[in-house]
Coordinates of C-alpha atoms in Angstrom, one line a residue:
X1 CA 17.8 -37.9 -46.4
X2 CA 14.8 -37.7 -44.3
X3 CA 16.8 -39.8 -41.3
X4 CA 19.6 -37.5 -41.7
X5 CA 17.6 -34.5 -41.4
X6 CA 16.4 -35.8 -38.1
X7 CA 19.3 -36.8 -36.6
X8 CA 20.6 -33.1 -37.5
X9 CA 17.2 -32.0 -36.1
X10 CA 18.5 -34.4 -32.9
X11 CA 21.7 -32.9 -32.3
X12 CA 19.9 -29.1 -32.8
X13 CA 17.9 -29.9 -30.0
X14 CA 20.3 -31.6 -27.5
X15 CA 22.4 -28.4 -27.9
X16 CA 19.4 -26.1 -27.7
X17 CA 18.5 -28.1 -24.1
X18 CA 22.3 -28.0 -22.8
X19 CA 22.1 -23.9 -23.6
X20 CA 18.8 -23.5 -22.1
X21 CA 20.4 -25.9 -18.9
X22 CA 23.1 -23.9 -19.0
X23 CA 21.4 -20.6 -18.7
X24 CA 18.9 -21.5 -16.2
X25 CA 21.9 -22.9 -14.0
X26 CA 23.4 -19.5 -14.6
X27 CA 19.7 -17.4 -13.6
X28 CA 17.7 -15.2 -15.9
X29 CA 16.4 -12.1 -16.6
X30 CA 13.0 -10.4 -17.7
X31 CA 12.1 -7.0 -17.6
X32 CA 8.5 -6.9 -15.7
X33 CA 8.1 -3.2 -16.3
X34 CA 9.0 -1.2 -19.1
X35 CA 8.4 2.3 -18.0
X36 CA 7.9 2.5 -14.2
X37 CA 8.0 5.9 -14.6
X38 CA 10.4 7.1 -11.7
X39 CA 14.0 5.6 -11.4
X40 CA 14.3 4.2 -8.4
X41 CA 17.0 6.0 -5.9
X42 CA 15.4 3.9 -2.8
X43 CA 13.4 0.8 -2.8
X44 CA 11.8 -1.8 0.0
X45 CA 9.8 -4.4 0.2
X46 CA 6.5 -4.2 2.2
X47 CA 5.4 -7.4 4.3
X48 CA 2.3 -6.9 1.8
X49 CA 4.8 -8.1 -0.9
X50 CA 4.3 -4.7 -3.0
X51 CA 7.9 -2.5 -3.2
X52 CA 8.3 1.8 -2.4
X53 CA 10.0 2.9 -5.1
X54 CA 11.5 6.6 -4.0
X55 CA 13.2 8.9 -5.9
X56 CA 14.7 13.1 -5.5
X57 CA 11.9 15.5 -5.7
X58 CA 14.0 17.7 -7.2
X59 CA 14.4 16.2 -10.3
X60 CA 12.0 17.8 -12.3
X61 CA 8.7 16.3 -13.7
X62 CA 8.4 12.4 -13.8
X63 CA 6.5 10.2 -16.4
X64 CA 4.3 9.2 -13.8
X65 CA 1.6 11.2 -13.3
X66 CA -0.1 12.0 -9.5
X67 CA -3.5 11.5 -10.9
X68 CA -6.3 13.9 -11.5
X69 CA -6.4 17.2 -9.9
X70 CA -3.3 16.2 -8.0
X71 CA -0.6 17.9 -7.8
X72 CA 2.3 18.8 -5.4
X73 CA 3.0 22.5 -4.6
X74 CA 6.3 23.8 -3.3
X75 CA 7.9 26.6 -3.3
X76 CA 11.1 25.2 -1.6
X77 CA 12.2 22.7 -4.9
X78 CA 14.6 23.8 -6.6
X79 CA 13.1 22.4 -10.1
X80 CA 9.3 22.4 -10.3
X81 CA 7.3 24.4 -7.6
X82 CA 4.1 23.3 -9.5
X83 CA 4.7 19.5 -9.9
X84 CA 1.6 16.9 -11.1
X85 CA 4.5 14.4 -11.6
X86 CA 4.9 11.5 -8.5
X87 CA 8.3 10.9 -7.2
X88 CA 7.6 7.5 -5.5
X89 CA 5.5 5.0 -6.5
X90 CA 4.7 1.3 -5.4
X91 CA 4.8 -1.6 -7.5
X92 CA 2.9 -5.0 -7.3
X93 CA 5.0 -7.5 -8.3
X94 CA 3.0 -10.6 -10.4
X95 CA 0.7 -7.9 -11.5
X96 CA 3.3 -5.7 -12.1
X97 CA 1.1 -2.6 -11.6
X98 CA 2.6 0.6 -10.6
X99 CA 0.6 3.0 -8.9
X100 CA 1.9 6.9 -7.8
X101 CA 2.8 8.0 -4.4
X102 CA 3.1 11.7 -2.8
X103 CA 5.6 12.6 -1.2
X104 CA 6.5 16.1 -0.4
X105 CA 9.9 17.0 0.5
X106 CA 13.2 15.8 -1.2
X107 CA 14.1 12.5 -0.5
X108 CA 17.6 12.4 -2.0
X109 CA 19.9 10.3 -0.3
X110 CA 18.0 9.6 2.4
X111 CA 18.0 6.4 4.9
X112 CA 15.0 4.4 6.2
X113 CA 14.4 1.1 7.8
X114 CA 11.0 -0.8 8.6
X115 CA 9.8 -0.6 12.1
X116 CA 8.3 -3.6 14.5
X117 CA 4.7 -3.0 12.9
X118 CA 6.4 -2.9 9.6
X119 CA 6.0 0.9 8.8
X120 CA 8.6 2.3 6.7
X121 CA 10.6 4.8 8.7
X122 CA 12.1 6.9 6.3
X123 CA 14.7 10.1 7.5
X124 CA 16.7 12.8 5.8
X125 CA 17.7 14.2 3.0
X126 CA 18.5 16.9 0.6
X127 CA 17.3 20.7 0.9
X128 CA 13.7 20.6 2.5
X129 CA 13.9 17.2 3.1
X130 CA 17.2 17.4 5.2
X131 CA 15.6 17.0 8.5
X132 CA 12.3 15.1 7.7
X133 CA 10.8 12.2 9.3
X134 CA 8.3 10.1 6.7
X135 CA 6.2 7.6 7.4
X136 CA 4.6 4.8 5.3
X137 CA 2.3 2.4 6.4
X138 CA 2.1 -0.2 3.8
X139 CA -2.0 -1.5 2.6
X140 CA -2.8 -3.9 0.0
X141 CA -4.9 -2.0 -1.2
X142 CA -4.7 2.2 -3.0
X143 CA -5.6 4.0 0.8
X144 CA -1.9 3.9 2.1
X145 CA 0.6 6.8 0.9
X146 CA 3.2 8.7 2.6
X147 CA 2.9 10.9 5.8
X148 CA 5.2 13.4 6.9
X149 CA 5.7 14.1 10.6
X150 CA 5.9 17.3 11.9
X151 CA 8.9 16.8 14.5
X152 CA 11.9 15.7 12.5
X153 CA 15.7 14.7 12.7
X154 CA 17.7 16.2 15.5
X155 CA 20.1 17.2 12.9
X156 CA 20.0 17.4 8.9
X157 CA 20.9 14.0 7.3
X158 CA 21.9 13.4 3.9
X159 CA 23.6 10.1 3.2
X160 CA 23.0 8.7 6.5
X161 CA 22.2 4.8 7.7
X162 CA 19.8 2.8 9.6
X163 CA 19.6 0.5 11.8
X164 CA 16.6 -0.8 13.9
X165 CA 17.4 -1.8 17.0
X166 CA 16.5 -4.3 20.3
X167 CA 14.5 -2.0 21.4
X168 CA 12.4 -0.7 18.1
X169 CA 14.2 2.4 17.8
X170 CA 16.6 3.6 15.0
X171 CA 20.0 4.4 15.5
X172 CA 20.4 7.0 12.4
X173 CA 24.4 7.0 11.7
X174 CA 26.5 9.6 9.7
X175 CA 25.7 12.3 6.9
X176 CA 27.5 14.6 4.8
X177 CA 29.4 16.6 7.4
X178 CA 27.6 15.4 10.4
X179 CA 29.9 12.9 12.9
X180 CA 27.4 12.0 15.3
X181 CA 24.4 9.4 15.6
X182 CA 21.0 9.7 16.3
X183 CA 17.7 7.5 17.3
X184 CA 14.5 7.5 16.0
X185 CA 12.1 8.1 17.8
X186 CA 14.6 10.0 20.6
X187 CA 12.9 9.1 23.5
X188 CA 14.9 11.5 25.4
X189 CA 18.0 10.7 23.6
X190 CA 20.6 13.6 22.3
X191 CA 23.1 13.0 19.6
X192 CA 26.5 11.5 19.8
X193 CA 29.5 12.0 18.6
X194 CA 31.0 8.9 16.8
X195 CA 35.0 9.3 16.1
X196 CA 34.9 7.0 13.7
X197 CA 33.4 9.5 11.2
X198 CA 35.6 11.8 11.6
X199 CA 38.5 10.1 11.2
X200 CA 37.3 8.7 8.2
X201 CA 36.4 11.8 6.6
X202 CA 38.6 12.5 3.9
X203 CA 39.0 14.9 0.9
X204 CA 36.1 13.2 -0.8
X205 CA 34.3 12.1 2.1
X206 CA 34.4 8.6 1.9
X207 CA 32.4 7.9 5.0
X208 CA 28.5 8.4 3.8
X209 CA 26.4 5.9 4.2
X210 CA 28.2 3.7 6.5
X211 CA 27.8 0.5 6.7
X212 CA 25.8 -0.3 10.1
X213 CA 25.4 -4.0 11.7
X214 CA 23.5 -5.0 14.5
X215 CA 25.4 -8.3 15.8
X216 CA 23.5 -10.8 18.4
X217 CA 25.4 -9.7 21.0
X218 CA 23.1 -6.4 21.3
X219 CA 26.1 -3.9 19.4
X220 CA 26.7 -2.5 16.5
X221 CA 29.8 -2.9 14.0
X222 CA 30.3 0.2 11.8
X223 CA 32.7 0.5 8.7
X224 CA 33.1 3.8 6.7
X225 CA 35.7 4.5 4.4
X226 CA 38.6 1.5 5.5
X227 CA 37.7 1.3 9.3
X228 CA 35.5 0.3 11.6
X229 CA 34.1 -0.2 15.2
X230 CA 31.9 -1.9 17.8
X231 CA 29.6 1.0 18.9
X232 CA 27.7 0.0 22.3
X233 CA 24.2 2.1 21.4
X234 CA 22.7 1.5 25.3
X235 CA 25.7 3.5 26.5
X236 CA 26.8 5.2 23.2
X237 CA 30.5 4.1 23.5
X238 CA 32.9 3.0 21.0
X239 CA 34.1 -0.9 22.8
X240 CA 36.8 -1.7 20.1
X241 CA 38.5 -0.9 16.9
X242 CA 39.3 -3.2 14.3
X243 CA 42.6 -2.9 11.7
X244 CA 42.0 -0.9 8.5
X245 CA 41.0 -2.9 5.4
X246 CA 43.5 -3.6 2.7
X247 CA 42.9 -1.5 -0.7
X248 CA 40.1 1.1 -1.8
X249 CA 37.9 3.4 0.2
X250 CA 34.4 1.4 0.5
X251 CA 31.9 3.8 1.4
X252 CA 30.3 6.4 -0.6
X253 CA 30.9 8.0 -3.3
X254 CA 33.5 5.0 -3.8
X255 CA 30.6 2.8 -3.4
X256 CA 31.4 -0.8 -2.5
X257 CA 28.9 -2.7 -0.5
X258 CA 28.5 -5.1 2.4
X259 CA 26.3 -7.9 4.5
X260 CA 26.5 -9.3 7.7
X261 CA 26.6 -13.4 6.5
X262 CA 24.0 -15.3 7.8
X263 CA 23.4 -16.2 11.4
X264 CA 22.9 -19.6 11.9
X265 CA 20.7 -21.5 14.6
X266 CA 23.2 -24.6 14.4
X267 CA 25.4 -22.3 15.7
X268 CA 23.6 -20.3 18.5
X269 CA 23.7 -17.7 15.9
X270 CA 27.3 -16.6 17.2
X271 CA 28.5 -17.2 14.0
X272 CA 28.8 -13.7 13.4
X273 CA 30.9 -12.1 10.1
X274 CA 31.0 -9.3 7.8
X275 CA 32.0 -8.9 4.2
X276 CA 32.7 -5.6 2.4
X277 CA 33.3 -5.8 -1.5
X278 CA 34.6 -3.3 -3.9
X279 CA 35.0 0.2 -4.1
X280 CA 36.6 2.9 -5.9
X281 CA 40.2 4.2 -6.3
X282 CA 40.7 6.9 -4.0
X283 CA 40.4 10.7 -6.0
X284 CA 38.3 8.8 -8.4
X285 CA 35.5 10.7 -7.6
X286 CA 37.1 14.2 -7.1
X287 CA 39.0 13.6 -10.5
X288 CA 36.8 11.6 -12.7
X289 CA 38.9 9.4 -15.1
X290 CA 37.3 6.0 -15.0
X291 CA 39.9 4.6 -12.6
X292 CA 39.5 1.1 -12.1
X293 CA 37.1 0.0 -9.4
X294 CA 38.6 -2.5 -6.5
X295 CA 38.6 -5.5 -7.3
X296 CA 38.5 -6.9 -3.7
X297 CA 36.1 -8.1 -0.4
X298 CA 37.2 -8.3 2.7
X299 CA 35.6 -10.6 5.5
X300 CA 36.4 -10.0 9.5
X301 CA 34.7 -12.1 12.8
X302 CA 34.2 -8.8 14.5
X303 CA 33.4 -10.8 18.0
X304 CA 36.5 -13.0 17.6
X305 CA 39.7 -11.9 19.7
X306 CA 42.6 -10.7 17.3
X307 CA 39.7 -9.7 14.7
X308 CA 41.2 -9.1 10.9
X309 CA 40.3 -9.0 7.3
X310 CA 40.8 -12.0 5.0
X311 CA 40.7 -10.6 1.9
X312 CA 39.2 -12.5 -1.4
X313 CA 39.7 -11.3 -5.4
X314 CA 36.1 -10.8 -7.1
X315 CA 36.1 -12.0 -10.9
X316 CA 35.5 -8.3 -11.7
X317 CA 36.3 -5.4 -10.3
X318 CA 32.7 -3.6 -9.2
X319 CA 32.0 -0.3 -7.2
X320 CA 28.0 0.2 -7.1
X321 CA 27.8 -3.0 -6.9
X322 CA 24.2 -4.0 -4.3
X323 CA 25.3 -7.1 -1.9
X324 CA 22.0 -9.5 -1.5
X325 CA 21.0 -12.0 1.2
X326 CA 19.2 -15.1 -0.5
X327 CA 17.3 -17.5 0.8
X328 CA 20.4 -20.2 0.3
X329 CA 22.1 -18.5 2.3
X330 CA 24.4 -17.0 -0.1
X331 CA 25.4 -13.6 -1.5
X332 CA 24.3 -12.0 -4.4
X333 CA 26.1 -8.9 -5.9
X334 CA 24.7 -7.6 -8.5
X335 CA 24.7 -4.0 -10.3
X336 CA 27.9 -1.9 -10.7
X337 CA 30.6 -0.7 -12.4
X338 CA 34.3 -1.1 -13.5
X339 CA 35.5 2.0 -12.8
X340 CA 35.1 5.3 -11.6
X341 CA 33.0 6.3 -8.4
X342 CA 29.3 7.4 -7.3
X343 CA 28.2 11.1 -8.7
X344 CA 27.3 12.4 -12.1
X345 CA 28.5 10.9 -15.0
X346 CA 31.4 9.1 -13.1
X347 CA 30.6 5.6 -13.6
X348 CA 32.4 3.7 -16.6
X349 CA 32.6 -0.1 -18.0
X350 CA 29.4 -1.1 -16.5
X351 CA 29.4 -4.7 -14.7
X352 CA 26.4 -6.6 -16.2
X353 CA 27.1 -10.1 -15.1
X354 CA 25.9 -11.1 -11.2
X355 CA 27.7 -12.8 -9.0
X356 CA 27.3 -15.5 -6.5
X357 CA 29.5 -14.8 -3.6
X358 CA 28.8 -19.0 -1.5
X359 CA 30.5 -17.9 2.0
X360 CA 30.2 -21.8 3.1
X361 CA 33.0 -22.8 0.4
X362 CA 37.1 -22.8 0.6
X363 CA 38.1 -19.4 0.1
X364 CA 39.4 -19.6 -3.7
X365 CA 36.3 -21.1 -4.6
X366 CA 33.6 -18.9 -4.0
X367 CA 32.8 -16.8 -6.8
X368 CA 30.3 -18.0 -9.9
X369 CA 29.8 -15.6 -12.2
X370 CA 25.7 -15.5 -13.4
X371 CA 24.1 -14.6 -16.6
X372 CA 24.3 -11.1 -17.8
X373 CA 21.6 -8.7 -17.4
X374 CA 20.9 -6.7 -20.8
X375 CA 20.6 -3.2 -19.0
X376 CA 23.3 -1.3 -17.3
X377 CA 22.7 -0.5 -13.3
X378 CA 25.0 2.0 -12.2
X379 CA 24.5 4.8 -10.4
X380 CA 21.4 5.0 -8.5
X381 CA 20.0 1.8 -9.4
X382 CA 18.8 -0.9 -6.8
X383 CA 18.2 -4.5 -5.9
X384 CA 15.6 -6.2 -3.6
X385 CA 14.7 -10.1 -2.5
X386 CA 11.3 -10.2 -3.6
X387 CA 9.0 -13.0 -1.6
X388 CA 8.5 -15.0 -4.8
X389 CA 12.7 -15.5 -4.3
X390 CA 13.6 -13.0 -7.7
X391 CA 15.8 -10.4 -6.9
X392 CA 13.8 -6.7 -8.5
X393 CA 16.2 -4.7 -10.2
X394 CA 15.4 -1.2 -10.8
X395 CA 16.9 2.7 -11.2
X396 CA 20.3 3.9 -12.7
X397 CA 20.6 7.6 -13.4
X398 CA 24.1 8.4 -13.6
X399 CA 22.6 12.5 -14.8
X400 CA 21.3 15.4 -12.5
X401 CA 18.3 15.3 -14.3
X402 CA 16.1 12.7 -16.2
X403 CA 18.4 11.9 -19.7
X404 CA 17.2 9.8 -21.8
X405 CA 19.7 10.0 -24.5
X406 CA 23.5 9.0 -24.7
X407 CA 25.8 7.1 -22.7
X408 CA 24.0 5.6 -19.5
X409 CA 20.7 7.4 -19.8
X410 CA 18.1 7.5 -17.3
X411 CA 16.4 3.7 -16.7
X412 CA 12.9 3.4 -15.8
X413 CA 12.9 -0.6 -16.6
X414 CA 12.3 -2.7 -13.6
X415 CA 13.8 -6.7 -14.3
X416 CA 13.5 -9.3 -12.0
X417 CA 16.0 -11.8 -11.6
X418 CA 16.1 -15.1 -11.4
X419 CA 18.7 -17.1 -9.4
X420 CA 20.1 -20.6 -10.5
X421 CA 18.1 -22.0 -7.1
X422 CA 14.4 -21.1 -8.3
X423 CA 13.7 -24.5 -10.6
X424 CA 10.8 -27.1 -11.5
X425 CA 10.2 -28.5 -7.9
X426 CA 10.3 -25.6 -6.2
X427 CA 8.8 -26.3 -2.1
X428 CA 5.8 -24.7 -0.8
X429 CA 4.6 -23.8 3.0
X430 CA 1.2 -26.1 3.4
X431 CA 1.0 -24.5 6.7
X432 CA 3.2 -21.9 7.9
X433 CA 3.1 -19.8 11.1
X434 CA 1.8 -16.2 11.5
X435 CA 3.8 -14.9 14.0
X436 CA 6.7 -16.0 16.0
X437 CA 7.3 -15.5 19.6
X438 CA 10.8 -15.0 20.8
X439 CA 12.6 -19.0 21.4
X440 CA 9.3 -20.3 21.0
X441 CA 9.2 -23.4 19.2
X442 CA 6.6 -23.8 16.0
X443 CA 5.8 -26.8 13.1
X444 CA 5.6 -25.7 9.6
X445 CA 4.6 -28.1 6.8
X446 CA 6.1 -27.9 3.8
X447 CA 5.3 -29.7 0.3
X448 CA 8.3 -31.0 -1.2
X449 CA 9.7 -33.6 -4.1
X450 CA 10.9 -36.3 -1.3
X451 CA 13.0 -33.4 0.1
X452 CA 16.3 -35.0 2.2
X453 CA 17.0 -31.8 4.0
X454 CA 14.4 -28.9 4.4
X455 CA 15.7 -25.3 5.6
X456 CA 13.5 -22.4 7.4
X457 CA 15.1 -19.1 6.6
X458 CA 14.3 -15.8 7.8
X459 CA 15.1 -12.8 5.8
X460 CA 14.5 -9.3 6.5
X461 CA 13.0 -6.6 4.3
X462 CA 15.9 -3.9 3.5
X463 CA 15.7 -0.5 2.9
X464 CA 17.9 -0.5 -0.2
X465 CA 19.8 2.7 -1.6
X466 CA 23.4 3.4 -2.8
X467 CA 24.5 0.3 -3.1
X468 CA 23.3 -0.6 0.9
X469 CA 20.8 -2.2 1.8
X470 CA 20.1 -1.0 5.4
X471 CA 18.8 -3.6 7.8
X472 CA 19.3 -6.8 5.8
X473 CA 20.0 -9.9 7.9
X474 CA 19.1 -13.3 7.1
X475 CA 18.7 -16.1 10.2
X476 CA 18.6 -20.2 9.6
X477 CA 16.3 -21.3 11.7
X478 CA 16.7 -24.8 13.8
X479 CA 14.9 -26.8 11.6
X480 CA 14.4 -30.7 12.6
X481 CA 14.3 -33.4 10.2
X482 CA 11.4 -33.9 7.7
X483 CA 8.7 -36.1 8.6
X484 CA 6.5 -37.2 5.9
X485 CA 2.9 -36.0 6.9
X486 CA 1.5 -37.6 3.6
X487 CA 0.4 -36.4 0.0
X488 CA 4.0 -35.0 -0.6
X489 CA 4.3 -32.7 2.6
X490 CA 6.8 -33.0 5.4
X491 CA 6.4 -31.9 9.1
X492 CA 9.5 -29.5 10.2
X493 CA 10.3 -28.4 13.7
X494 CA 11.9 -25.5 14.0
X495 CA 12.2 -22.4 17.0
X496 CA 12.0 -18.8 16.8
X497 CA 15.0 -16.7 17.0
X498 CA 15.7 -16.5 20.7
X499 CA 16.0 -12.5 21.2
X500 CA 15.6 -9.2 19.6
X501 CA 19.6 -8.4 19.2
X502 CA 19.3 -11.6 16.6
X503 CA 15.9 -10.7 15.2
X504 CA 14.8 -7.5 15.8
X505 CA 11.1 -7.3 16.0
X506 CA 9.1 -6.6 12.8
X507 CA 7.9 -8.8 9.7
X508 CA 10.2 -10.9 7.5
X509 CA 9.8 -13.3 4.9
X510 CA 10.4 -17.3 6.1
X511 CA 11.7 -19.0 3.2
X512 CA 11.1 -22.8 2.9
X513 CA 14.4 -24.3 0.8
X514 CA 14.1 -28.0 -0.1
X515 CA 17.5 -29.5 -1.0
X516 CA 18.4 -26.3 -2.2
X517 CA 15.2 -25.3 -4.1
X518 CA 13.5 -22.2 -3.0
X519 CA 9.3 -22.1 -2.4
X520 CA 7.7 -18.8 -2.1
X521 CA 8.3 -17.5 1.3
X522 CA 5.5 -16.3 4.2
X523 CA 5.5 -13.4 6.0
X524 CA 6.0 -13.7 9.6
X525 CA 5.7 -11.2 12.4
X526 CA 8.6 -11.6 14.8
X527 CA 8.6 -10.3 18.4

């Protein structure tokens, strides 16, 4: 009997191990924070490894209070003139503190980007905030908080994009009702008018928050709505169009999302394409009825003569859906819905499952659907590659103001996610570089379990919002092969990226991936 017992005891076990295999090869979940206390509208990640959380002013008090004595006065909001609430915050992930920010003027749908000494640039807005300039320079410490210029935007912005540039300027594209572009700082420059945004700028204005590229050959590939261009931003001129993509509008408030794929060292980093997936029905936003959402991507070589979209079917169809960069080299979409479109209360049949777009593979056979997150992301919500290699998941707030109760309330939960690639022998940096000079070449040592192959990948810090993350590129680095240095580590040479129109200057996160295990990444100062 006994025997018996523990051969059933056996057999519970062996299953209990394949589920818990199965799982981890599928990524998991944990929620970090259960009451952040703002949902996050906007989110980046500082080269200090702490994240801006942003919301709207205007939404009325927060559960996060500004602190004693503090409290934000003005008689411009439209909700709460008196406000001792915080509408951003910035979290610490491992600790998983969150401590209050002030900020001043409305932040909704806004645009930002980091700059070369990794300030966050951040522009636009609603109401008072419409023509704003903020700046945050990130401590790791409490000093740092937000500063707000007193020259702003040429013209108001709401539901613009950024893009840093070569030259460590932002080119600010787009807004609701606004068809030109715009750099930050001007340095002389005026605004210009970018056809593209009219002529995608339909009943429901399906043209905010384009989605902006900077491409190694020093331009720019912007997509709104179905089409898109190569802008030239040194002589602001439009040098080609490209066909219109097959299927839904893509932009907001239909919502899809898209990445420029990885450029590759191995390549010259000329192997330059774009992917756009999902969207909404067109009228589903102007006539809410839970249409479905697209259930399509689209992927074009915009440098190649004859350039055109191969299109690919998702497993599910997704609008709201956040398109991550990982350090593998693949894509991560994550966040979303079925159906419906971007705005209050529109979103149904929210997507819970990731999942993992792998660009290298046949097309066919490039979709793996991951573990299912126990929290619905939808409107408003957002996604970030943390330096640890999780992916934070924060925000949703599909109501005008903070609702708690019912269908989709308010979400103040941050989770981190865990991708399949982050497992037992994960690689560390035993010495890694502190800055990198443009083509200069550099040795990092990494610690890894008698590693065959050893990557160096750079990854940018987004500025994430609206299913967009503004900025994100991720570069594989020339990376010799390992040499064992002794006591588990390897020697790697590598070289930095050769120019600013691959890397723009600023700070990113070098990732060290061991035969397809992640290590925690350092921060690097390109330029």
């Amino acid at each position: 009997m006994k025997m018996r017992a523990m051969r059933r005891l056996g057999v519970w076990a062996l299953a209990v191990m394949a589920i818990v295999a199965m799982v981890e090869a599928q990524g998991y979940w944990e929620t970090v924070v259960e009451n952040a206390g703002i949902a996050t509208m906007h989110s980046a990640v500082t080269h200090y490894g702490n994240v801006v959380l942003l919301d709207r002013t205007n939404v009325g008090p927060s559960q996060l209070a500004l602190g004693a004595g503090v409290c934000r006065d003005n008689p411009q909001d439209r909700s709460l003139k008196h406000d001792c609430t915080a509408h951003s915050a910035l979290f610490t992930p491992g600790s998983n503190d969150v401590r209050p920010l002030f900020v001043y003027t409305d932040t909704w749908c806004s645009s930002g980007q980091f700059d070369a000494n990794g300030q966050l640039v951040q522009t636009g807005g609603d109401a008072d905030g419409l023509s704003k300039i903020r700046h945050f320079a990130p401590c790791g410490g409490g000093g740092c908080d937000w500063v707000e210029l007193d020259g702003g935007l040429q013209m108001g912005r709401w539901y613009a994009s950024n893009q840093i540039l070569p030259d460590g300027t932002q080119i600010v594209v787009g807004g609701r009702g606004v068809n030109t572009v715009e750099y930050v700082p001007a340095n002389g420059r005026g605004t210009y008018n970018l056809p593209l945004l009219a002529k995608t700028n339909d009943a429901q204005q399906d043209n905010l928050y384009p989605f902006v590229h900077l491409l190694p050959n020093n331009q720019i590939f912007i997509f709104a709505n179905r089409d898109s261009c190569l802008y030239d931003w040194e002589t602001n001129k439009v040098v080609r169009d490209y066909p219109t993509i097959p299927g839904e509008p893509r932009n907001y408030p239909s919502a899809g999302s898209s990445v420029l794929l990885p450029l590759s060292a191995n390549a010259d980093f000329n192997n330059v394409e774009v992917v756009v997936c999902g969207g909404a029905a067109y009228g589903a936003y102007m006539n809410p009825a839970g249409q479905p959402a697209s259930q399509t991507c689209g992927r074009i070589a915009p440098l190649a003569a004859g350039a055109g979209w191969a299109m690919e079917t998702m497993p599910q169809r997704r609008l709201m859906g956040d398109m991550i960069l990982l350090p593998t080299r693949e894509v991560l979409i994550i966040n979303g819905a079925g159906g419906g479109a971007q705005g209050w209360g529109n979103a149904v049949n929210p997507v819970k499952n990731p999942v993992l777009y792998k660009p290298y593979n046949a097309a066919g056979a490039r979709f793996q659907t991951l573990t299912a997150s126990p929290i619905a992301r939808v409107y408003h919500s957002t996604a970030n590659l943390l330096p640890d290699g999780r992916v934070m998941v924060a925000g949703s707030n599909t109501h005008q103001f903070y609702t708690f109760a019912g269908g989709l309330p308010t979400e103040l939960r941050i989770e981190a996610f865990s991708p399949p690639y982050l497992g037992a022998n994960r690689p560390a940096f035993a010495a890694a570089p502190g800055g990198l000079k443009y083509g200069a070449g550099f040795t990092a040592t990494v610690k890894a379990a008698a590693a065959k192959n050893i990557e160096l990948n750079l990854v940018s810090a987004p500025f994430v919002t609206h299913s967009y993350a503004q900025g994100q590129r991720l570069l594989q680095l020339a990376a010799g092969a390992p040499v064992a240095a002794g006591g588990g580590a390897y020697t790697v040479a590598s070289k930095a990226p050769p120019s600013a129109a691959v890397a723009p200057a600023g700070y990113y996160m070098l990732f060290p991936v061991a035969d397809g295990n992640v290590g925690y990444a350092a921060w690097v100062k390109v330029g």
